[in-house]
mmCIF file of C-alpha atoms in Angstrom:
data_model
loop_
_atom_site.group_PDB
_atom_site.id
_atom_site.type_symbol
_atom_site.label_atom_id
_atom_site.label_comp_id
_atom_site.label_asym_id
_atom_site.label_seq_id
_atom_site.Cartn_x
_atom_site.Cartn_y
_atom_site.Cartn_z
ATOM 1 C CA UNK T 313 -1.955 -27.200 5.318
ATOM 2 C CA UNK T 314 1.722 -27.772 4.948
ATOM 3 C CA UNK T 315 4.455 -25.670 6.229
ATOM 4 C CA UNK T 316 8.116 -25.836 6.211
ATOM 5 C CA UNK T 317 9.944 -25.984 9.826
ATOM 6 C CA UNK T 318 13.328 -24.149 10.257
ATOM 7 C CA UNK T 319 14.810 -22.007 13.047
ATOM 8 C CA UNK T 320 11.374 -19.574 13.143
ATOM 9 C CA UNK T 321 8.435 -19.845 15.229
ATOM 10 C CA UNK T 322 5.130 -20.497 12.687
ATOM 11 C CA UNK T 323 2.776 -17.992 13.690
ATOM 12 C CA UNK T 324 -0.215 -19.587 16.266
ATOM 13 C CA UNK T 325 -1.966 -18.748 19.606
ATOM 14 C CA UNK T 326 -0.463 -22.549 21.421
ATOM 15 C CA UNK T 327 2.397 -20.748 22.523
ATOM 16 C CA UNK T 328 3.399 -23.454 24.538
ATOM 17 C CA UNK T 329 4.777 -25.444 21.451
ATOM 18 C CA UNK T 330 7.237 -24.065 18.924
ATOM 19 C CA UNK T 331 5.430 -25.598 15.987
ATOM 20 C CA UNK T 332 1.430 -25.602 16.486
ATOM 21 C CA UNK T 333 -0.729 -24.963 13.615
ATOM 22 C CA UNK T 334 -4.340 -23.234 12.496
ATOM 23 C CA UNK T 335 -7.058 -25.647 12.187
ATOM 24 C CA UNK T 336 -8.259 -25.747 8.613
ATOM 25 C CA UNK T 337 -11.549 -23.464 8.322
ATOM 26 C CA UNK T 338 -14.532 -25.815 8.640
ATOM 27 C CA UNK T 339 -16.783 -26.741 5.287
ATOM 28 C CA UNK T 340 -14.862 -25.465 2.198
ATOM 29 C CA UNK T 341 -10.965 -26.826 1.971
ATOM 30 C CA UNK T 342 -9.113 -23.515 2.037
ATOM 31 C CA UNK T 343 -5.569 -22.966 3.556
ATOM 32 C CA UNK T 344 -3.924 -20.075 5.809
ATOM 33 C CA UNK T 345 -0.369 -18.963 5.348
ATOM 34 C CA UNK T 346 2.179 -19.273 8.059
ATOM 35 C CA UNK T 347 3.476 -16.336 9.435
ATOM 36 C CA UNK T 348 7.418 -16.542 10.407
ATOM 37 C CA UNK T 349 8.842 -14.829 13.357
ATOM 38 C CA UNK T 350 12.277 -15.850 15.686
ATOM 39 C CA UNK T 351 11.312 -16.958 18.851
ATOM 40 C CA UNK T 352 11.233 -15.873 21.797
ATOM 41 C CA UNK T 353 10.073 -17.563 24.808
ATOM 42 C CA UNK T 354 9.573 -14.403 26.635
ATOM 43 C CA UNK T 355 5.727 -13.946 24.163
ATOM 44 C CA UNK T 356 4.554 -16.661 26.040
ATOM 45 C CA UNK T 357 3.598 -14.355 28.554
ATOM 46 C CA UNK T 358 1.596 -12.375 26.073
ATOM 47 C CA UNK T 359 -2.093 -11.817 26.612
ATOM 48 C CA UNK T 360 -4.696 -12.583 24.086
ATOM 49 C CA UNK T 361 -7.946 -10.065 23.581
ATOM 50 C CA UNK T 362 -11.414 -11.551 24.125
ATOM 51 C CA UNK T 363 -12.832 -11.808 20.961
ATOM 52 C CA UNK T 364 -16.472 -11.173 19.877
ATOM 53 C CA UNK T 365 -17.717 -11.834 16.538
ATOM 54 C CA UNK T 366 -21.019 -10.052 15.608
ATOM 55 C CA UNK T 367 -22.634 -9.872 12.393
ATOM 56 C CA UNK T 368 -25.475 -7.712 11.535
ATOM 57 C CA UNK T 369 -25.999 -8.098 7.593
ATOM 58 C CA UNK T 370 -28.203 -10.170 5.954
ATOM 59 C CA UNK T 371 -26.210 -10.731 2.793
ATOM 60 C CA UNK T 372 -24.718 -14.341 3.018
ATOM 61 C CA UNK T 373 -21.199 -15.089 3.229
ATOM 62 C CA UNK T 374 -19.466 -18.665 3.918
ATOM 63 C CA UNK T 375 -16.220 -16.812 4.223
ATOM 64 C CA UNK T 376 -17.183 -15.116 7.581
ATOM 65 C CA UNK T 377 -18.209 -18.843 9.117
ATOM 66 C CA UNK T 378 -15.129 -19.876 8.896
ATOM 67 C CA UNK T 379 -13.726 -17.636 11.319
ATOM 68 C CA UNK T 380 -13.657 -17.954 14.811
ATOM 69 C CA UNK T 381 -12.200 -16.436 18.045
ATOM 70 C CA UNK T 382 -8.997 -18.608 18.005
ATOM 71 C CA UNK T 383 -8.518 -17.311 14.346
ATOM 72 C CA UNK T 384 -8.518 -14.040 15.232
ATOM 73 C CA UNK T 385 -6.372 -14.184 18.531
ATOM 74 C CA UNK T 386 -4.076 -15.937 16.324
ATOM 75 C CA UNK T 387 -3.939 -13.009 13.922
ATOM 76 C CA UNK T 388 -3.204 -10.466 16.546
ATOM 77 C CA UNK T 389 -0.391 -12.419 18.287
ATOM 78 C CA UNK T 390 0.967 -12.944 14.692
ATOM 79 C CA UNK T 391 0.589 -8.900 14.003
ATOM 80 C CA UNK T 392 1.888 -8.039 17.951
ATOM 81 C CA UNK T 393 5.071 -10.152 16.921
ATOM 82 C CA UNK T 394 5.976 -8.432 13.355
ATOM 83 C CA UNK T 395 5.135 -5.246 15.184
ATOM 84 C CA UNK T 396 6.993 -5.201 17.953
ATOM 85 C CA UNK T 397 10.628 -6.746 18.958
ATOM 86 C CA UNK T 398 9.926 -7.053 22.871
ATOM 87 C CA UNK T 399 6.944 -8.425 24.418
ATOM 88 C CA UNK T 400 6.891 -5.462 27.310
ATOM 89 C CA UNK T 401 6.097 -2.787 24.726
ATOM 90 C CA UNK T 402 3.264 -4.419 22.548
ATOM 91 C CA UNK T 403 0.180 -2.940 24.002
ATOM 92 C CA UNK T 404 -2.116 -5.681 25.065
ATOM 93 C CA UNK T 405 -5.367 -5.484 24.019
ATOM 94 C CA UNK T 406 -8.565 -6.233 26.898
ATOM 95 C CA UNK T 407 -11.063 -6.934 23.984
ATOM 96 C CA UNK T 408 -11.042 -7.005 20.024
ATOM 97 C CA UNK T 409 -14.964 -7.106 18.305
ATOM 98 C CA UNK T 410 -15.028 -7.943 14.697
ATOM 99 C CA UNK T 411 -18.198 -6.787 12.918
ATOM 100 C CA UNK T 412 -19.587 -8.101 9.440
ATOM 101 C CA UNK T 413 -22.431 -5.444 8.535
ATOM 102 C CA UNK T 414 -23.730 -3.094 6.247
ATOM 103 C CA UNK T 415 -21.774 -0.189 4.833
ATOM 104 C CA UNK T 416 -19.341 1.459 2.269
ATOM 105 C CA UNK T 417 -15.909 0.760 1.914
ATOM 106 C CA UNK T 418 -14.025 -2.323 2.438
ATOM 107 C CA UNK T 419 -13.310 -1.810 6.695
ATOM 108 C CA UNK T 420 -12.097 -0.139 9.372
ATOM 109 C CA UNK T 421 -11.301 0.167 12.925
ATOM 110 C CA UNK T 422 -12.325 1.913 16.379
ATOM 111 C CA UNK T 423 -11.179 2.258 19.539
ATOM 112 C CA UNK T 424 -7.561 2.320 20.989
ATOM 113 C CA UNK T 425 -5.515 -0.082 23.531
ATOM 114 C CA UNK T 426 -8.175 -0.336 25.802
ATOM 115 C CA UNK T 427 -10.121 -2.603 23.396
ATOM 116 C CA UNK T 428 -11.027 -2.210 19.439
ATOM 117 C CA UNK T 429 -13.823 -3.036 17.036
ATOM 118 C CA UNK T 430 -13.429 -3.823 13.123
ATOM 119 C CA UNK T 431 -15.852 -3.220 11.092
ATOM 120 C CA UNK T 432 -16.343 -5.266 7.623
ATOM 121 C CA UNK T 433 -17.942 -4.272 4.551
ATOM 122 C CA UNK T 434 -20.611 -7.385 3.802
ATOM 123 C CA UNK T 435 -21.317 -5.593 0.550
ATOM 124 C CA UNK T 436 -17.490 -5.837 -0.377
ATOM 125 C CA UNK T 437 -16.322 -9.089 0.269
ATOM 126 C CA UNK T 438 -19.981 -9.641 -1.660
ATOM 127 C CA UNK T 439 -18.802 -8.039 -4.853
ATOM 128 C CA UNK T 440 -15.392 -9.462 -4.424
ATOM 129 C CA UNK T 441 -16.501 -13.219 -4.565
ATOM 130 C CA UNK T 442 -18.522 -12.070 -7.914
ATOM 131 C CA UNK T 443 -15.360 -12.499 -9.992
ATOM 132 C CA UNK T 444 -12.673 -14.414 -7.885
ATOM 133 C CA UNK T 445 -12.049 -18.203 -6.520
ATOM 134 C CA UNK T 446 -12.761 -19.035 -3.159
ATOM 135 C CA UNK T 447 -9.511 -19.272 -1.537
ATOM 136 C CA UNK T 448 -8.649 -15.643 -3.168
ATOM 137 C CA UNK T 449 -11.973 -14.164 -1.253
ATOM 138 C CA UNK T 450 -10.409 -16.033 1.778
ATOM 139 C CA UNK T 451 -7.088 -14.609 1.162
ATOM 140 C CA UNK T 452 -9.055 -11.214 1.041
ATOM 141 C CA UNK T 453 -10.758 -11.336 4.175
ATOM 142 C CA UNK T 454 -7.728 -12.577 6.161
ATOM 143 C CA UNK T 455 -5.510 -10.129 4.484
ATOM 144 C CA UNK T 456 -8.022 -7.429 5.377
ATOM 145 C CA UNK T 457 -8.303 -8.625 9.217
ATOM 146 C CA UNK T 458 -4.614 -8.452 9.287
ATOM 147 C CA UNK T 459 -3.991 -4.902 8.068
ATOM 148 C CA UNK T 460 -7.089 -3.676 10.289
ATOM 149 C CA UNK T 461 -5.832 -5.706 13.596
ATOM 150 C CA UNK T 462 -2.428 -4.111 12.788
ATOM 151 C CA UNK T 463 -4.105 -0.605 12.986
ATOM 152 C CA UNK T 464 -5.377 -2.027 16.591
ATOM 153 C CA UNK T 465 -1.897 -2.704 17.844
ATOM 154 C CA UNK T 466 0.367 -0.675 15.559
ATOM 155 C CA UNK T 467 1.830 3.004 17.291
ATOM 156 C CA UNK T 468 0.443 5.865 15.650
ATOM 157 C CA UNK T 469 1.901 9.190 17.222
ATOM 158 C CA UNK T 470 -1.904 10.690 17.776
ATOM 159 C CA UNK T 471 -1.189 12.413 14.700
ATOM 160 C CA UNK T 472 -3.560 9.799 11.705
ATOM 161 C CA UNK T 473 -4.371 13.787 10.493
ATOM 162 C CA UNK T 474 -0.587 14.450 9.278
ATOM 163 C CA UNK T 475 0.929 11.376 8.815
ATOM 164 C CA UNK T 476 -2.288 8.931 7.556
ATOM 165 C CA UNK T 477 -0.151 7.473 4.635
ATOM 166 C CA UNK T 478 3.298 5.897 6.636
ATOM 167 C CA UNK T 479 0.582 4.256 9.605
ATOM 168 C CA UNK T 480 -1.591 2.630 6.353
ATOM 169 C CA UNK T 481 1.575 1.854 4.965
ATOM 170 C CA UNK T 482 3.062 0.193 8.208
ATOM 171 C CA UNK T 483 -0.510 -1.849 8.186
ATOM 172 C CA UNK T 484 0.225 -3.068 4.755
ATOM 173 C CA UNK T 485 3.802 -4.246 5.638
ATOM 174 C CA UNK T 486 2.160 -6.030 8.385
ATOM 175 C CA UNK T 487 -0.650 -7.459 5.843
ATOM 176 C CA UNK T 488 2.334 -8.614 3.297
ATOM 177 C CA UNK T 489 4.621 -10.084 5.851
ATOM 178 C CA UNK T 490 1.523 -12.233 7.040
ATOM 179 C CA UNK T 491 1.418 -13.250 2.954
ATOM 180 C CA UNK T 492 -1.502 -11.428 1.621
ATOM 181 C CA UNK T 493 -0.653 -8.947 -0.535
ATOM 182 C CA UNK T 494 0.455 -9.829 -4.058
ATOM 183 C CA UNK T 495 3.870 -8.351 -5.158
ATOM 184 C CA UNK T 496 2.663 -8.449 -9.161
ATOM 185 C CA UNK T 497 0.823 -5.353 -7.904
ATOM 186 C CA UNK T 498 4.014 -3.428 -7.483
ATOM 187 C CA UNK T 499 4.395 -0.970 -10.360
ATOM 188 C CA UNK T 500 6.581 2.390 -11.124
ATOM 189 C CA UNK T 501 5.154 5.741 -9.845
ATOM 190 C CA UNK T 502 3.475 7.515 -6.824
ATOM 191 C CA UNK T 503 5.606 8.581 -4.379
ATOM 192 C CA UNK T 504 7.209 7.097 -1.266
ATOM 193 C CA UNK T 505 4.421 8.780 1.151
ATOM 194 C CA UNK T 506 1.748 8.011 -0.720
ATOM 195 C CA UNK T 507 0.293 5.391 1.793
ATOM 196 C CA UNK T 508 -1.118 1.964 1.628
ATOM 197 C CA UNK T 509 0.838 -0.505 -1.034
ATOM 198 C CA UNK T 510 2.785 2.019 -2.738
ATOM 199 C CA UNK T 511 4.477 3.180 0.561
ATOM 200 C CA UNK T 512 4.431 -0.488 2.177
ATOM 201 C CA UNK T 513 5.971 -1.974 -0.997
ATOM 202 C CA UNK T 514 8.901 0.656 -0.624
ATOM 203 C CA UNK T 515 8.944 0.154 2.973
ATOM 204 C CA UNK T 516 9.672 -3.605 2.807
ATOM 205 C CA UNK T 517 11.805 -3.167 0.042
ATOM 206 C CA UNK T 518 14.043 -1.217 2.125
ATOM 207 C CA UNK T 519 13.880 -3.721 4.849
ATOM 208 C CA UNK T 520 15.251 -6.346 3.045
ATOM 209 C CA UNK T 521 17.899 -4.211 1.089
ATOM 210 C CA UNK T 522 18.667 -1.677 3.908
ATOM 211 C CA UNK T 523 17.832 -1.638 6.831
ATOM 212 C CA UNK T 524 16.651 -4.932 8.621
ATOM 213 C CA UNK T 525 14.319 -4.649 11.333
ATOM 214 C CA UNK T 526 12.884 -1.284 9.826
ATOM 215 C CA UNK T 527 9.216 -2.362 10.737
ATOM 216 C CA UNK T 528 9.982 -2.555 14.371
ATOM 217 C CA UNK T 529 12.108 0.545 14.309
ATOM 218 C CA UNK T 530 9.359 2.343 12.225
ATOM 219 C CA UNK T 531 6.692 1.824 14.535
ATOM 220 C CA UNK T 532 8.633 2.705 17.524
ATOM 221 C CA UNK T 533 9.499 5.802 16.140
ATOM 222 C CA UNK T 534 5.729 6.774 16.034
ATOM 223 C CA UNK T 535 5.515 6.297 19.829
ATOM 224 C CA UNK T 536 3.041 8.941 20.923
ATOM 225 C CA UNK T 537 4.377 9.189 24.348
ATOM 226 C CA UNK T 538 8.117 10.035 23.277
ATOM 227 C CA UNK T 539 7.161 13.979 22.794
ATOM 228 C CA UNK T 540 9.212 13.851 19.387
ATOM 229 C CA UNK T 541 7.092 14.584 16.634
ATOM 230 C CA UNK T 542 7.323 11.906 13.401
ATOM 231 C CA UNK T 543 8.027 12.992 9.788
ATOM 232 C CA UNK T 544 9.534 11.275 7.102
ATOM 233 C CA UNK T 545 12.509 13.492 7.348
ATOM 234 C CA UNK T 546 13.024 12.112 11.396
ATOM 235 C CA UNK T 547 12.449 8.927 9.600
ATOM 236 C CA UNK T 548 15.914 9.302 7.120
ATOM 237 C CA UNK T 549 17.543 11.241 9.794
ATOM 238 C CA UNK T 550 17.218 8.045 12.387
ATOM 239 C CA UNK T 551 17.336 5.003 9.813
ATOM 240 C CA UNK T 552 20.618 6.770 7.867
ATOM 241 C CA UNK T 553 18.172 6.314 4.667
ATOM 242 C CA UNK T 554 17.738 8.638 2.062
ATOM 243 C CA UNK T 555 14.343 8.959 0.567
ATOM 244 C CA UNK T 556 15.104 10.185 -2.454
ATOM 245 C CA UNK T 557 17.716 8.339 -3.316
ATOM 246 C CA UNK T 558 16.407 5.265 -2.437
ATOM 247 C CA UNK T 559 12.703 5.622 -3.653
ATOM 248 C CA UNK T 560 15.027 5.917 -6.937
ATOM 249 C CA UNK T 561 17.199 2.971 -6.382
ATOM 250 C CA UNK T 562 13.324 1.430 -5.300
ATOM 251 C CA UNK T 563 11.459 2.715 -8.753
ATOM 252 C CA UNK T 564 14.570 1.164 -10.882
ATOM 253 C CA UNK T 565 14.535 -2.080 -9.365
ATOM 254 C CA UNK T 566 10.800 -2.775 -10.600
#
């Protein structure tokens, strides 16, 4: 794969080199997307999770052989560093179990900071590959790993019940900073808290037009040990943003 060097780190687990790339997946000729970052010397001190990949479904799929643990280490130091600005507050997971099984749904993930498991949909990523090309079922299952690794590592304020739409929407920032989510999906309506790609889409819209940084800020802000309860309206209140007026200035500029 080919990337362009400039004054950001490519995304990778060699942290001992500025510019250290992925390995191709094995067997079919398909291509990962880098992941851009400043560096920072102080991540090299970061610590990987031990990775276990299980899978329990019968229903063949090429796509999951092509992962492996590196992969997926690489994935969460990529999702620690759009998360998080300082090394000493990105929660460090022990262990991180991805599981390819049976079930409804597309994914979804367990557990906390003291190790997580992510489970995948076989049937899914199955139906997917009916009617797309290879590298877009890739794209799929890497974009998925990325928005459920970034629920693994991502602050959440104990409170999924209340405010369930801004942490899926955070994930899918993380998802379409790491390059898999296509902008042609953007489209007029829904509202700002309406989770997931409508919400992320806003989000990183008002990153780059706004407020730089906002996806570090954001997730700080949802720090559960802080004792201030999140809401959108702390949200404008701290980032000097306001939601209506910009989910309008947002809505017009599609």
């Amino acid at each position: 794969m080919k990337y362009g060097l400039n004054n950001f780190v490519i995304g990778c687990v060699a942290l001992a080199s500025t510019h250290v790339f992925a390995e191709e997946p094995a067997q079919l000729d398909l291509s990962l997307k880098p992941v851009s970052y400043i560096g920072d010397i102080g991540w090299q001190s970061f610590r990987l999770p031990k990775v276990t990949l299980s899978r329990t479904s019968s229903v063949a799929n090429t796509h999951w052989n092509t992962l492996d643990n590196g992969l997926i280490q690489q994935i969460s130091y990529n999702v620690a560093r759009l998360l998080y600005r300082d090394v000493g507050k990105a929660p460090q997971l022990p262990t991180l179990k991805i599981v390819f099984e049976d079930m409804k749904g597309v994914a979804y993930k367990e557990g906390d900071f003291n190790g997580a498991i992510i489970h995948l949909s076989a049937q899914y990523f199955e139906k997917f590959a009916t009617t797309h090309s290879e590298q877009a079922v890739y794209d799929e299952l890497i974009g998925v790993l990325y928005h459920e690794i970034a629920h693994a590592y991502q602050l959440d304020d104990h409170n999924y019940k209340e405010i369930g739409p801004v942490i899926e929407g955070i994930a899918d920032v993380v998802r379409m900073k790491a390059g898999y989510v296509d902008f042609s999906h953007r489209k007029v309506g829904g509202a700002y808290d309406s989770g997931y790609k409508t919400t992320a889409f806003y989000l990183h819209w008002l990153e780059q037009t706004l407020k730089p940084n906002l996806l570090v800020e954001l997730n700080a802000q949802l720090d559960p040990n802080d004792d201030i309860k999140w809401s959108w309206a702390l949200f404008a209140k701290e980032s000097g943003i306001s939601l209506t007026e910009s989910w309008n200035k947002y809505q017009e500029s599609l």
